[in-house]
Tab-separated table of C-alpha atoms in Angstrom:
chain	number	residue	atom	x	y	z
I	258	MET	CA	81.288	-72.510	6.426
I	259	ALA	CA	81.528	-70.731	3.180
I	260	LEU	CA	83.762	-67.738	3.130
I	261	ALA	CA	81.484	-64.986	2.183
I	262	GLN	CA	83.135	-61.684	1.547
I	263	ARG	CA	81.936	-58.643	3.535
I	264	ASN	CA	83.053	-54.928	2.928
I	265	SER	CA	85.285	-53.718	5.756
I	266	GLY	CA	84.527	-50.241	4.850
I	267	ILE	CA	88.271	-49.466	5.095
I	268	PRO	CA	89.890	-48.824	1.739
I	269	ALA	CA	93.386	-50.372	2.600
I	270	VAL	CA	91.588	-53.554	3.728
I	271	GLY	CA	88.869	-54.166	1.177
I	272	ASP	CA	86.687	-57.054	1.717
I	273	ILE	CA	86.988	-59.644	4.192
I	274	PRO	CA	85.799	-63.131	5.005
I	275	TRP	CA	83.505	-64.209	7.689
I	276	GLY	CA	85.645	-65.223	10.442
I	277	ALA	CA	88.431	-62.377	9.849
I	278	HIS	CA	90.293	-61.454	12.924
I	279	PHE	CA	92.585	-58.352	12.097
I	280	CYS	CA	94.103	-55.634	14.302
I	281	GLN	CA	95.071	-51.955	13.901
I	282	PHE	CA	97.864	-49.813	15.345
I	283	TYR	CA	96.727	-46.242	15.896
I	284	ARG	CA	98.389	-43.222	17.322
I	285	ASP	CA	95.433	-40.992	18.557
I	286	GLU	CA	91.689	-40.471	18.366
I	287	ALA	CA	91.698	-39.320	14.904
I	288	ASP	CA	93.273	-42.730	13.751
I	289	LEU	CA	90.381	-44.504	15.548
I	290	VAL	CA	87.915	-42.227	13.728
I	291	GLU	CA	89.457	-42.532	10.328
I	292	THR	CA	89.019	-46.326	10.410
I	293	LEU	CA	86.246	-47.349	12.875
I	294	VAL	CA	83.613	-45.209	11.820
I	295	PRO	CA	83.652	-46.476	8.026
I	296	TYR	CA	84.140	-49.980	9.369
I	297	PHE	CA	80.615	-50.306	11.378
I	298	THR	CA	79.013	-47.942	8.719
I	299	ALA	CA	79.654	-50.821	6.136
I	300	GLY	CA	78.304	-53.378	8.546
I	301	LEU	CA	75.221	-51.659	9.611
I	302	LEU	CA	74.353	-50.912	5.915
I	303	ALA	CA	75.070	-54.865	5.201
I	304	ASN	CA	72.601	-55.728	7.667
I	305	GLU	CA	75.082	-56.908	10.314
I	306	ALA	CA	74.531	-56.717	13.981
I	307	CYS	CA	77.603	-54.195	15.408
I	308	LEU	CA	79.233	-54.248	18.650
I	309	TRP	CA	81.522	-51.499	19.594
I	310	ILE	CA	83.781	-51.590	22.735
I	311	THR	CA	85.089	-48.246	23.372
I	312	SER	CA	87.888	-46.678	25.625
I	313	GLY	CA	89.775	-43.518	26.323
I	314	SER	CA	88.713	-39.966	24.892
I	315	LEU	CA	86.527	-41.773	22.283
I	316	ASP	CA	83.886	-43.004	24.465
I	317	ALA	CA	80.323	-44.271	23.698
I	318	ASP	CA	78.461	-40.840	23.397
I	319	LYS	CA	81.123	-39.292	20.881
I	320	ALA	CA	81.195	-42.673	18.901
I	321	ARG	CA	77.571	-42.581	18.545
I	322	ALA	CA	77.508	-38.884	17.460
I	323	LEU	CA	80.261	-39.839	14.652
I	324	LEU	CA	78.262	-42.640	13.243
I	325	HIS	CA	75.042	-40.518	13.624
I	326	ALA	CA	76.784	-38.393	11.043
I	327	ALA	CA	77.797	-41.515	8.728
I	328	VAL	CA	74.099	-43.030	9.154
I	329	PRO	CA	71.337	-40.757	9.576
I	330	ASP	CA	68.868	-43.560	10.699
I	331	LEU	CA	71.218	-44.789	13.161
I	332	GLU	CA	68.520	-44.207	16.103
I	333	ARG	CA	66.130	-46.723	14.243
I	334	ARG	CA	69.130	-49.164	14.163
I	335	ILE	CA	69.855	-48.807	17.797
I	336	ALA	CA	66.531	-49.121	18.873
I	337	GLY	CA	66.105	-52.390	16.451
I	338	GLY	CA	69.043	-53.967	18.328
I	339	GLN	CA	71.574	-53.618	15.606
I	340	LEU	CA	74.180	-51.339	17.185
I	341	GLU	CA	75.543	-51.531	20.685
I	342	ILE	CA	78.223	-49.214	21.901
I	343	VAL	CA	79.736	-50.675	25.211
I	344	PRO	CA	82.733	-49.083	27.490
I	345	ILE	CA	85.671	-51.319	28.218
I	346	SER	CA	84.906	-51.565	32.006
I	347	HIS	CA	81.138	-53.118	30.749
I	348	TRP	CA	82.472	-55.799	28.632
I	349	TYR	CA	86.422	-56.960	29.226
I	350	VAL	CA	86.436	-55.994	33.053
I	351	PRO	CA	83.215	-56.149	34.388
I	352	GLY	CA	84.270	-57.271	37.868
I	353	ASP	CA	87.738	-55.464	37.846
I	354	ALA	CA	89.217	-58.562	36.341
I	355	PHE	CA	89.489	-59.884	33.263
I	356	GLU	CA	88.206	-63.695	32.723
I	357	ALA	CA	89.478	-64.712	28.979
I	358	ASP	CA	86.999	-67.516	28.914
I	359	ALA	CA	84.075	-65.451	29.825
I	360	VAL	CA	84.732	-62.645	27.446
I	361	LEU	CA	85.272	-65.273	24.488
I	362	ALA	CA	82.105	-66.764	25.451
I	363	GLY	CA	80.509	-63.327	25.087
I	364	TRP	CA	81.777	-62.735	21.550
I	365	ILE	CA	80.400	-66.129	20.469
I	366	GLU	CA	76.972	-65.911	22.255
I	367	ARG	CA	76.602	-62.335	20.616
I	368	GLU	CA	77.144	-64.001	17.177
I	369	ARG	CA	74.652	-66.605	17.848
I	370	GLN	CA	72.158	-63.880	18.983
I	371	ALA	CA	72.809	-61.921	15.793
I	372	ARG	CA	71.912	-64.574	13.405
I	373	GLU	CA	68.844	-65.421	15.458
I	374	ARG	CA	67.552	-62.005	15.163
I	375	GLY	CA	68.024	-62.166	11.595
I	376	PHE	CA	71.047	-60.207	10.894
I	377	GLU	CA	73.704	-61.248	8.542
I	378	GLY	CA	76.183	-61.642	11.435
I	379	LEU	CA	78.286	-59.723	13.998
I	380	ARG	CA	80.898	-57.046	13.352
I	381	LEU	CA	82.702	-56.021	16.534
I	382	SER	CA	85.815	-54.091	17.687
I	383	GLY	CA	87.296	-53.754	20.841
I	384	ASP	CA	90.139	-51.463	22.213
I	385	THR	CA	93.117	-52.882	24.132
I	386	ILE	CA	94.673	-49.818	25.596
I	387	TRP	CA	93.454	-50.915	29.331
I	388	VAL	CA	95.504	-53.813	29.130
I	389	GLN	CA	98.472	-53.939	31.804
I	390	ARG	CA	101.980	-54.790	31.491
I	391	SER	CA	101.543	-57.674	33.846
I	392	GLY	CA	98.654	-59.037	32.167
I	393	TRP	CA	100.162	-58.792	28.686
I	394	ASN	CA	101.393	-62.618	28.243
I	395	ASP	CA	97.686	-63.597	29.343
I	396	PHE	CA	95.937	-61.437	26.937
I	397	MET	CA	98.233	-62.570	24.065
I	398	HIS	CA	97.052	-66.200	24.938
I	399	TYR	CA	93.574	-64.874	24.968
I	400	GLU	CA	93.948	-63.529	21.251
I	401	ARG	CA	95.572	-66.882	20.017
I	402	LYS	CA	92.054	-68.709	21.427
I	403	VAL	CA	89.999	-66.141	19.807
I	404	ASN	CA	91.900	-66.243	16.474
I	405	GLY	CA	91.097	-70.181	16.269
I	406	ALA	CA	87.294	-69.740	17.591
I	407	PHE	CA	86.308	-66.868	15.231
I	408	ARG	CA	87.161	-68.552	11.920
I	409	SER	CA	84.015	-70.768	11.832
I	410	LEU	CA	81.687	-68.079	13.079
I	411	ARG	CA	79.848	-65.425	10.996
I	412	LEU	CA	81.715	-62.235	12.468
I	413	VAL	CA	84.483	-60.157	11.892
I	414	ALA	CA	86.576	-58.576	14.328
I	415	LEU	CA	88.903	-55.513	14.703
I	416	CYS	CA	91.209	-54.958	17.841
I	417	THR	CA	92.755	-51.899	18.303
I	418	TYR	CA	96.066	-51.537	19.916
I	419	CYS	CA	97.552	-48.152	20.756
I	420	SER	CA	101.194	-47.973	19.108
I	421	GLU	CA	102.341	-45.590	21.414
I	422	THR	CA	102.125	-48.168	24.445
I	423	CYS	CA	103.602	-51.059	22.404
I	424	THR	CA	107.346	-52.545	22.136
I	425	ALA	CA	108.780	-53.919	19.204
I	426	SER	CA	108.097	-57.264	20.824
I	427	ASP	CA	104.519	-56.421	21.345
I	428	VAL	CA	103.800	-55.512	17.740
I	429	ILE	CA	105.293	-58.971	16.796
I	430	ASP	CA	103.093	-60.747	19.460
I	431	VAL	CA	99.765	-58.857	18.067
I	432	CYS	CA	100.843	-59.512	14.416
I	433	SER	CA	101.243	-63.224	15.217
I	434	HIS	CA	97.915	-63.560	16.555
I	435	HIS	CA	96.042	-61.962	14.153
I	436	GLU	CA	95.515	-62.601	10.230
I	437	PHE	CA	97.139	-59.017	9.334
I	438	ALA	CA	97.431	-55.684	10.737
I	439	LEU	CA	96.682	-52.307	9.698
I	440	ALA	CA	99.289	-49.395	10.298
I	441	ARG	CA	99.975	-46.031	9.371
I	442	ARG	CA	102.960	-45.412	7.191
I	443	GLN	CA	104.058	-42.118	5.278
I	444	GLY	CA	100.552	-40.942	6.140
I	445	ALA	CA	98.803	-44.183	4.440
I	446	TRP	CA	97.666	-47.028	5.877
I	447	GLN	CA	98.861	-50.318	4.952
I	448	LEU	CA	98.628	-53.796	5.534
I	449	LEU	CA	101.278	-55.964	7.706
I	450	GLU	CA	100.676	-59.625	7.138
I	451	SER	CA	102.090	-62.603	9.325
I	452	SER	CA	104.593	-64.681	7.344
I	453	SER	CA	102.209	-67.560	7.713
I	454	LEU	CA	99.383	-65.962	5.815
I	455	LYS	CA	101.607	-64.175	3.140
I	456	SER	CA	102.852	-67.349	2.533
I	457	ALA	CA	99.665	-69.216	2.334
I	458	LYS	CA	98.297	-66.241	0.109
I	459	GLU	CA	101.201	-66.980	-2.198
I	460	GLU	CA	100.445	-70.663	-2.417
I	461	LEU	CA	96.825	-70.050	-3.117
I	462	VAL	CA	97.473	-67.568	-5.822
I	463	ARG	CA	99.989	-70.297	-7.257
I	464	LEU	CA	97.399	-73.049	-6.840
I	465	ASN	CA	94.621	-70.924	-8.495
I	466	ALA	CA	97.087	-70.349	-11.497
I	467	GLU	CA	97.654	-73.953	-11.915
I	468	LEU	CA	94.201	-74.889	-11.675
I	469	GLU	CA	93.013	-72.208	-14.335
I	470	GLY	CA	95.587	-73.707	-16.683
I	471	ARG	CA	94.428	-76.955	-16.158
I	472	VAL	CA	90.797	-76.158	-16.615
I	473	SER	CA	91.483	-74.264	-19.882
I	474	GLU	CA	93.341	-77.083	-21.217
I	475	ARG	CA	90.441	-79.661	-20.240
I	476	THR	CA	87.872	-77.102	-21.729
I	477	ALA	CA	89.765	-77.015	-25.061
I	478	ASP	CA	89.921	-80.858	-25.048
I	479	LEU	CA	86.421	-81.010	-24.041
I	480	ASN	CA	85.408	-78.573	-27.109
I	481	ALA	CA	87.377	-80.218	-29.455
I	482	ALA	CA	85.690	-83.579	-28.639
I	483	LEU	CA	82.391	-81.928	-28.883
I	484	ARG	CA	82.993	-80.547	-32.226
I	485	ALA	CA	84.243	-84.155	-33.572
I	486	ARG	CA	81.126	-85.751	-31.878
I	487	ASP	CA	78.922	-83.232	-33.770
I	488	GLU	CA	80.637	-83.591	-37.111
I	489	PHE	CA	80.585	-87.245	-36.651
I	490	LEU	CA	76.707	-87.308	-35.976
I	491	ALA	CA	75.878	-85.110	-39.225
I	492	MET	CA	78.188	-87.325	-41.257
I	493	LEU	CA	76.279	-90.517	-39.759
I	494	GLY	CA	72.679	-89.141	-40.218
I	495	HIS	CA	73.329	-88.475	-43.847
I	496	GLU	CA	74.921	-91.728	-44.189
I	497	LEU	CA	72.249	-93.696	-42.811
I	498	ARG	CA	69.317	-91.648	-44.449
I	499	ASN	CA	70.791	-92.686	-47.978
I	500	PRO	CA	70.123	-96.396	-48.098
I	501	LEU	CA	66.557	-95.800	-46.441
I	502	ALA	CA	64.612	-94.516	-49.618
I	503	PRO	CA	65.415	-97.470	-51.816
I	504	ILE	CA	64.722	-100.045	-48.802
I	505	ARG	CA	61.295	-98.359	-48.573
I	506	THR	CA	60.811	-98.453	-52.263
I	507	ALA	CA	61.674	-102.109	-52.434
I	508	SER	CA	59.707	-103.212	-49.436
I	509	GLU	CA	56.520	-101.358	-50.924
I	510	PHE	CA	57.253	-102.965	-54.351
I	511	ILE	CA	57.342	-106.317	-52.365
I	512	ARG	CA	53.897	-105.355	-50.490
I	513	LYS	CA	52.000	-104.785	-53.776
I	514	ALA	CA	53.553	-107.735	-55.634
I	515	ALA	CA	52.606	-110.154	-52.808
I	516	PRO	CA	49.262	-111.721	-52.216
I	517	ASP	CA	47.192	-110.253	-49.510
I	518	ALA	CA	47.482	-111.780	-46.182
I	519	SER	CA	50.634	-113.822	-47.320
I	520	PRO	CA	53.494	-113.895	-45.079
I	521	ILE	CA	55.590	-112.166	-47.595
I	522	ALA	CA	52.838	-109.169	-47.236
I	523	ARG	CA	52.960	-109.397	-43.464
I	524	SER	CA	56.877	-109.221	-43.605
I	525	SER	CA	56.770	-106.313	-45.752
I	526	GLU	CA	54.334	-104.361	-43.471
I	527	ILE	CA	56.700	-104.929	-40.410
I	528	LEU	CA	59.628	-104.031	-42.373
I	529	ASN	CA	58.022	-100.719	-43.511
I	530	ARG	CA	57.073	-99.579	-40.097
I	531	GLN	CA	60.909	-100.388	-38.936
I	532	VAL	CA	62.016	-98.344	-41.668
I	533	THR	CA	59.953	-95.461	-40.743
I	534	HIS	CA	61.115	-95.912	-36.947
I	535	LEU	CA	64.754	-96.156	-38.336
I	536	ALA	CA	63.953	-92.898	-40.270
I	537	ARG	CA	62.692	-91.128	-37.357
I	538	LEU	CA	66.077	-92.223	-35.286
I	539	VAL	CA	67.981	-90.647	-38.359
I	540	ASP	CA	66.054	-87.457	-38.386
I	541	ASP	CA	66.805	-87.259	-34.503
I	542	LEU	CA	70.622	-87.575	-35.182
I	543	LEU	CA	70.443	-84.943	-37.786
I	544	ASP	CA	68.663	-82.629	-35.401
I	545	VAL	CA	71.184	-83.267	-32.703
I	546	ALA	CA	73.784	-82.038	-34.936
I	547	ARG	CA	71.971	-79.043	-35.772
I	548	ILE	CA	70.989	-78.305	-32.030
I	549	THR	CA	74.710	-78.899	-30.983
I	550	GLN	CA	75.719	-76.720	-33.718
I	551	GLY	CA	73.235	-73.947	-33.131
I	552	HIS	CA	71.972	-74.544	-36.473
I	553	VAL	CA	68.146	-74.792	-36.032
I	554	GLN	CA	66.654	-72.002	-38.093
I	555	VAL	CA	63.361	-70.742	-38.747
I	556	GLU	CA	61.682	-69.003	-41.893
I	557	PRO	CA	58.705	-67.376	-40.317
I	558	ARG	CA	55.398	-66.133	-42.479
I	559	ASP	CA	51.844	-65.450	-41.402
I	560	VAL	CA	50.304	-69.076	-41.232
I	561	SER	CA	47.260	-70.641	-39.926
I	562	LEU	CA	47.542	-72.135	-36.739
I	563	ALA	CA	45.024	-74.923	-37.533
I	564	HIS	CA	46.987	-75.754	-40.858
I	565	VAL	CA	49.967	-76.274	-38.875
I	566	ILE	CA	48.086	-78.516	-36.409
I	567	ASP	CA	46.891	-80.555	-39.313
I	568	ILE	CA	50.292	-80.852	-40.624
I	569	ALA	CA	51.489	-82.322	-37.216
I	570	VAL	CA	48.462	-84.669	-36.698
I	571	GLU	CA	49.000	-86.114	-40.188
I	572	GLN	CA	52.513	-86.956	-38.992
I	573	ALA	CA	51.738	-88.355	-35.872
I	574	ARG	CA	48.358	-90.411	-37.024
I	575	PRO	CA	50.332	-93.667	-37.420
I	576	PHE	CA	51.450	-93.621	-34.053
I	577	LEU	CA	48.136	-92.658	-32.740
I	578	ALA	CA	46.682	-95.679	-34.859
I	579	GLN	CA	48.724	-98.036	-33.516
I	580	ARG	CA	47.822	-97.583	-29.840
I	581	ARG	CA	43.968	-97.181	-30.515
I	582	HIS	CA	44.287	-93.934	-28.692
I	583	ALA	CA	41.187	-91.594	-28.402
I	584	PHE	CA	42.020	-88.414	-30.110
I	585	THR	CA	40.532	-84.661	-30.014
I	586	ILE	CA	41.163	-81.797	-31.663
I	587	THR	CA	39.830	-78.515	-30.712
I	588	LEU	CA	40.288	-75.429	-32.467
I	589	PRO	CA	38.833	-71.715	-32.192
I	590	ASP	CA	35.784	-70.800	-34.311
I	591	ALA	CA	37.642	-67.872	-36.078
I	592	GLY	CA	40.991	-68.408	-37.860
I	593	VAL	CA	43.971	-67.989	-35.774
I	594	THR	CA	47.266	-66.816	-37.862
I	595	VAL	CA	50.940	-67.197	-36.089
I	596	ASN	CA	53.897	-65.786	-37.752
I	597	ALA	CA	55.731	-68.894	-38.112
I	598	ASP	CA	57.878	-71.597	-39.806
I	599	PRO	CA	55.222	-74.125	-40.546
I	600	THR	CA	57.574	-76.945	-41.128
I	601	ARG	CA	59.331	-76.206	-38.037
I	602	LEU	CA	56.447	-75.636	-35.873
I	603	ALA	CA	54.421	-78.469	-37.249
I	604	GLN	CA	57.514	-80.815	-36.089
I	605	VAL	CA	57.170	-79.360	-32.323
I	606	PHE	CA	53.406	-80.255	-32.121
I	607	GLY	CA	54.083	-83.446	-34.055
I	608	ASN	CA	57.018	-84.341	-31.513
I	609	LEU	CA	54.618	-83.667	-28.510
I	610	LEU	CA	51.771	-85.973	-30.163
I	611	HIS	CA	54.239	-88.554	-30.809
I	612	ASN	CA	55.562	-88.233	-26.984
I	613	ALA	CA	51.816	-88.591	-26.108
I	614	ALA	CA	51.271	-91.533	-27.936
I	615	LYS	CA	54.708	-93.192	-26.916
I	616	TYR	CA	53.912	-92.776	-22.977
I	617	THR	CA	50.039	-93.460	-23.116
I	618	PRO	CA	48.830	-96.963	-22.557
I	619	ASP	CA	46.777	-98.621	-25.437
I	620	GLY	CA	43.338	-96.902	-25.404
I	621	GLY	CA	43.973	-93.919	-23.422
I	622	SER	CA	43.125	-90.321	-24.340
I	623	ILE	CA	45.148	-87.730	-26.494
I	624	ASP	CA	43.822	-84.286	-27.223
I	625	ILE	CA	45.277	-81.097	-28.771
I	626	GLY	CA	43.536	-77.678	-28.596
I	627	ALA	CA	44.180	-74.057	-29.566
I	628	THR	CA	42.891	-71.156	-27.777
I	629	VAL	CA	43.542	-67.569	-27.762
I	630	GLU	CA	44.470	-66.072	-24.241
I	631	ASP	CA	45.977	-62.566	-23.567
I	632	GLY	CA	46.436	-61.819	-27.011
I	633	ARG	CA	48.644	-64.875	-27.767
I	634	ALA	CA	48.151	-68.660	-29.340
I	635	VAL	CA	48.347	-71.110	-26.952
I	636	VAL	CA	48.260	-74.790	-27.695
I	637	ARG	CA	47.965	-77.447	-25.504
I	638	VAL	CA	48.991	-81.229	-25.741
I	639	ARG	CA	47.246	-83.348	-23.406
I	640	ASP	CA	47.392	-87.111	-22.478
I	641	SER	CA	46.223	-89.765	-19.836
I	642	GLY	CA	49.618	-91.725	-20.170
I	643	ALA	CA	52.337	-92.309	-17.833
I	644	GLY	CA	53.068	-88.701	-16.363
I	645	ILE	CA	56.398	-87.071	-15.533
I	646	PRO	CA	57.787	-87.055	-12.075
I	647	ARG	CA	57.571	-84.008	-10.562
I	648	ASP	CA	61.514	-84.105	-9.852
I	649	GLN	CA	62.073	-84.097	-13.663
I	650	LEU	CA	59.664	-81.039	-14.977
I	651	GLY	CA	62.696	-79.131	-14.604
I	652	SER	CA	65.035	-80.967	-16.678
I	653	ILE	CA	62.554	-82.543	-19.276
I	654	PHE	CA	63.598	-80.266	-22.017
I	655	GLU	CA	67.352	-81.318	-21.681
I	656	LEU	CA	69.380	-82.861	-24.500
I	657	PHE	CA	69.009	-86.621	-24.181
I	658	SER	CA	66.531	-86.571	-21.280
I	659	GLN	CA	64.289	-89.656	-21.018
I	660	LEU	CA	61.586	-91.024	-18.414
I	661	PRO	CA	62.580	-93.955	-16.480
I	662	ARG	CA	62.195	-97.165	-18.688
I	663	SER	CA	59.421	-98.290	-15.839
I	664	LEU	CA	57.211	-95.186	-17.121
I	665	ALA	CA	58.141	-95.375	-20.762
I	666	ARG	CA	57.139	-97.620	-23.638
I	667	SER	CA	60.343	-99.480	-25.236
I	668	ASP	CA	59.806	-97.741	-28.253
I	669	GLY	CA	63.418	-96.170	-28.238
I	670	GLY	CA	64.240	-92.821	-29.457
I	671	LEU	CA	67.108	-90.282	-28.480
I	672	GLY	CA	65.247	-88.159	-26.091
I	673	ILE	CA	65.859	-84.980	-28.331
I	674	GLY	CA	62.417	-84.156	-29.359
I	675	LEU	CA	61.509	-82.019	-26.381
I	676	THR	CA	64.986	-80.167	-26.584
I	677	LEU	CA	64.188	-79.397	-30.531
I	678	ALA	CA	60.761	-78.347	-29.617
I	679	LYS	CA	62.072	-76.001	-27.092
I	680	ARG	CA	64.537	-74.384	-29.295
I	681	VAL	CA	62.363	-74.026	-32.247
I	682	VAL	CA	59.416	-72.380	-30.062
I	683	GLU	CA	61.900	-69.944	-28.446
I	684	ALA	CA	63.315	-69.160	-31.802
I	685	HIS	CA	59.767	-68.002	-32.647
I	686	GLY	CA	59.757	-65.981	-29.556
I	687	GLY	CA	57.414	-68.308	-27.859
I	688	THR	CA	57.599	-70.329	-24.892
I	689	ILE	CA	56.785	-74.107	-23.742
I	690	GLU	CA	56.138	-75.683	-20.657
I	691	ALA	CA	55.521	-79.011	-19.140
I	692	ARG	CA	53.089	-79.808	-16.170
I	693	SER	CA	51.974	-83.292	-14.857
I	694	ASP	CA	50.827	-84.323	-11.171
I	695	GLY	CA	53.245	-87.045	-10.904
I	696	PRO	CA	53.495	-90.770	-12.357
I	697	ASP	CA	50.113	-92.226	-13.979
I	698	ARG	CA	48.609	-88.880	-13.789
I	699	GLY	CA	49.219	-87.801	-17.302
I	700	SER	CA	50.859	-84.767	-18.824
I	701	GLU	CA	50.365	-81.665	-20.442
I	702	PHE	CA	52.495	-79.569	-22.664
I	703	ILE	CA	51.649	-75.761	-23.263
I	704	VAL	CA	53.106	-73.800	-26.304
I	705	SER	CA	52.435	-70.045	-26.303
I	706	LEU	CA	53.329	-68.052	-29.355
I	707	GLU	CA	52.503	-64.336	-30.472
I	708	LEU	CA	49.738	-63.790	-32.875
I	709	ALA	CA	50.324	-62.341	-36.220
I	710	GLY	CA	48.909	-58.874	-37.381
I	711	VAL	CA	45.200	-58.684	-36.570
I	712	ALA	CA	44.589	-62.205	-35.493
I	713	ALA	CA	44.973	-60.948	-31.921
I	714	ALA	CA	41.347	-60.254	-31.880
I	715	ALA	CA	39.086	-61.969	-29.366
I	716	ILE	CA	38.266	-65.551	-30.542
I	717	GLU	CA	35.516	-67.843	-29.396
I	718	LEU	CA	36.186	-71.418	-28.730
I	719	ALA	CA	33.780	-73.339	-30.711
I	720	THR	CA	33.398	-76.805	-29.368
I	721	ALA	CA	30.536	-79.754	-29.711
I	722	PRO	CA	29.506	-82.075	-26.851
I	723	GLU	CA	30.434	-84.869	-29.026
I	724	GLY	CA	31.773	-83.325	-32.165
I	725	LEU	CA	32.018	-85.677	-35.197
I	726	ARG	CA	34.067	-88.864	-34.949
I	727	MET	CA	36.428	-90.176	-37.739
I	728	PRO	CA	37.697	-93.410	-37.523
I	729	VAL	CA	41.431	-93.832	-38.466
I	730	ALA	CA	41.690	-96.871	-40.756
I	731	ALA	CA	43.582	-99.775	-39.328
I	732	PRO	CA	45.344	-102.368	-41.700
I	733	PRO	CA	43.019	-105.155	-43.205
I	734	PHE	CA	44.632	-107.966	-41.676
I	735	PRO	CA	45.872	-108.937	-38.210
I	736	MET	CA	49.459	-108.198	-37.438
I	737	PRO	CA	51.200	-111.296	-35.653
I	738	HIS	CA	55.025	-111.477	-35.175
I	739	LEU	CA	56.662	-113.723	-37.364
I	740	CYS	CA	58.798	-116.347	-36.166
I	741	GLY	CA	62.529	-115.279	-35.716
I	742	GLU	CA	61.300	-111.606	-36.479
I	743	HIS	CA	61.105	-108.956	-33.992
I	744	ASP	CA	58.926	-105.599	-34.507
I	745	SER	CA	59.269	-103.118	-31.783
I	746	SER	CA	56.212	-101.459	-32.950
I	747	PRO	CA	52.916	-103.178	-31.743
I	748	PRO	CA	50.197	-104.276	-34.356
I	749	ALA	CA	47.621	-101.787	-35.139
I	750	SER	CA	44.082	-102.670	-34.123
I	751	PRO	CA	41.698	-103.703	-36.402
I	752	ALA	CA	39.301	-101.559	-34.690
I	753	GLY	CA	41.405	-98.443	-35.195
I	754	HIS	CA	40.669	-95.623	-32.792
I	755	ALA	CA	38.407	-92.221	-32.602
I	756	HIS	CA	39.553	-89.158	-33.747
I	757	VAL	CA	37.436	-86.263	-32.780
I	758	ILE	CA	37.350	-82.821	-34.188
I	759	PRO	CA	34.860	-80.026	-33.319
I	760	ALA	CA	31.538	-80.198	-35.441
I	761	GLY	CA	31.356	-77.554	-38.183
């Protein structure tokens, strides 16, 4: 059971865990009032059921009156069953004889009832002035059983002993069967701990200090390793980027020099696509370094949202063409302006479109649309693809997060596109969320951004039933796999795919 801390209400005691069983040595009624009233007040205010077993001059009526002064709505709490004040004769010796097992079972049953009725647990106190010398050993045996039984319950218990009737031997007995004792010394309440409890606390302090030391060392080692990793990724990304430009130039030169439809030309096309794929992976590496080092920066300015979406569409067009997707853009009739870094924001929408193409089977549908809702620009990217399992919606934006291979195409990627998108959107003061009804049900990503200036005026969404269809050009020749070569990108369809935009 979790050791939830409870306010004891007694300054000298402080917070105590559920299962605490401690005692107080008092001299007179004033001592009892000084501790028990704040003890039960704290329990009532913490939504604990309270059971007070009274005796002597501090009877049930007086206890009720004293608590009423501290808890003004006491009568309501009593009527609701939160507090019960019971005389000793009704609890410990209802039949003129003390039955230890029955009393212990009664405490346990009250704790169960308290939880069932919606209270946090049970707070109790019982006075022991009624215990006779002849029954002292039996009562100590009972206290020992209580000390063990209470540890697993949502219950705190304070047993009160009159110091005027206790011998030195009695005090030792009582302290040995409670976690600690509360006694007045030189006018102030002080704690008396059993030697075993004191040793346990000292050992706990030592172990905590040792653990904190080990955690600090491991944390320092981990931070050093993370810094080394980030520096290596940044270096690796820059080193890999350098050869890509000459490789792409050489490939383009070979393609132009080779006859059309020749094996050399087809090989050059494959090389070009793989260089593009590799360049994207290198960009991912550089972005990982920026993200982990907190260097994702934006330079916002007022920019047309349609212009940013156009840039993103151009970036994603090759991937959409390869998959023969039906692609639709829907924009507001009036211009929408946002205060954003156009390059970074286009990267966000480009990543979302690239993911949509990656996880949507050939011939599927993808659309990107912008609206104005509640004074904010809202961009939605929807697809009819693999969807996202519900249990991954909460982690899809974490670094290196990827869908299971059974749902994804084998196109690779480092799983950082959505993380970068989230960081960039949040740097613009916006939000991004993912929605999906599950595997094979498609997905939707929603980006919300503040409008710039007067662009927050109401905007009507302009759409045509069919729109204007614009084919995306496909290569003029088929793209078979060449013997001995592997191209991870599927060949583009000769038919291309439809690109639908609102009619002007």
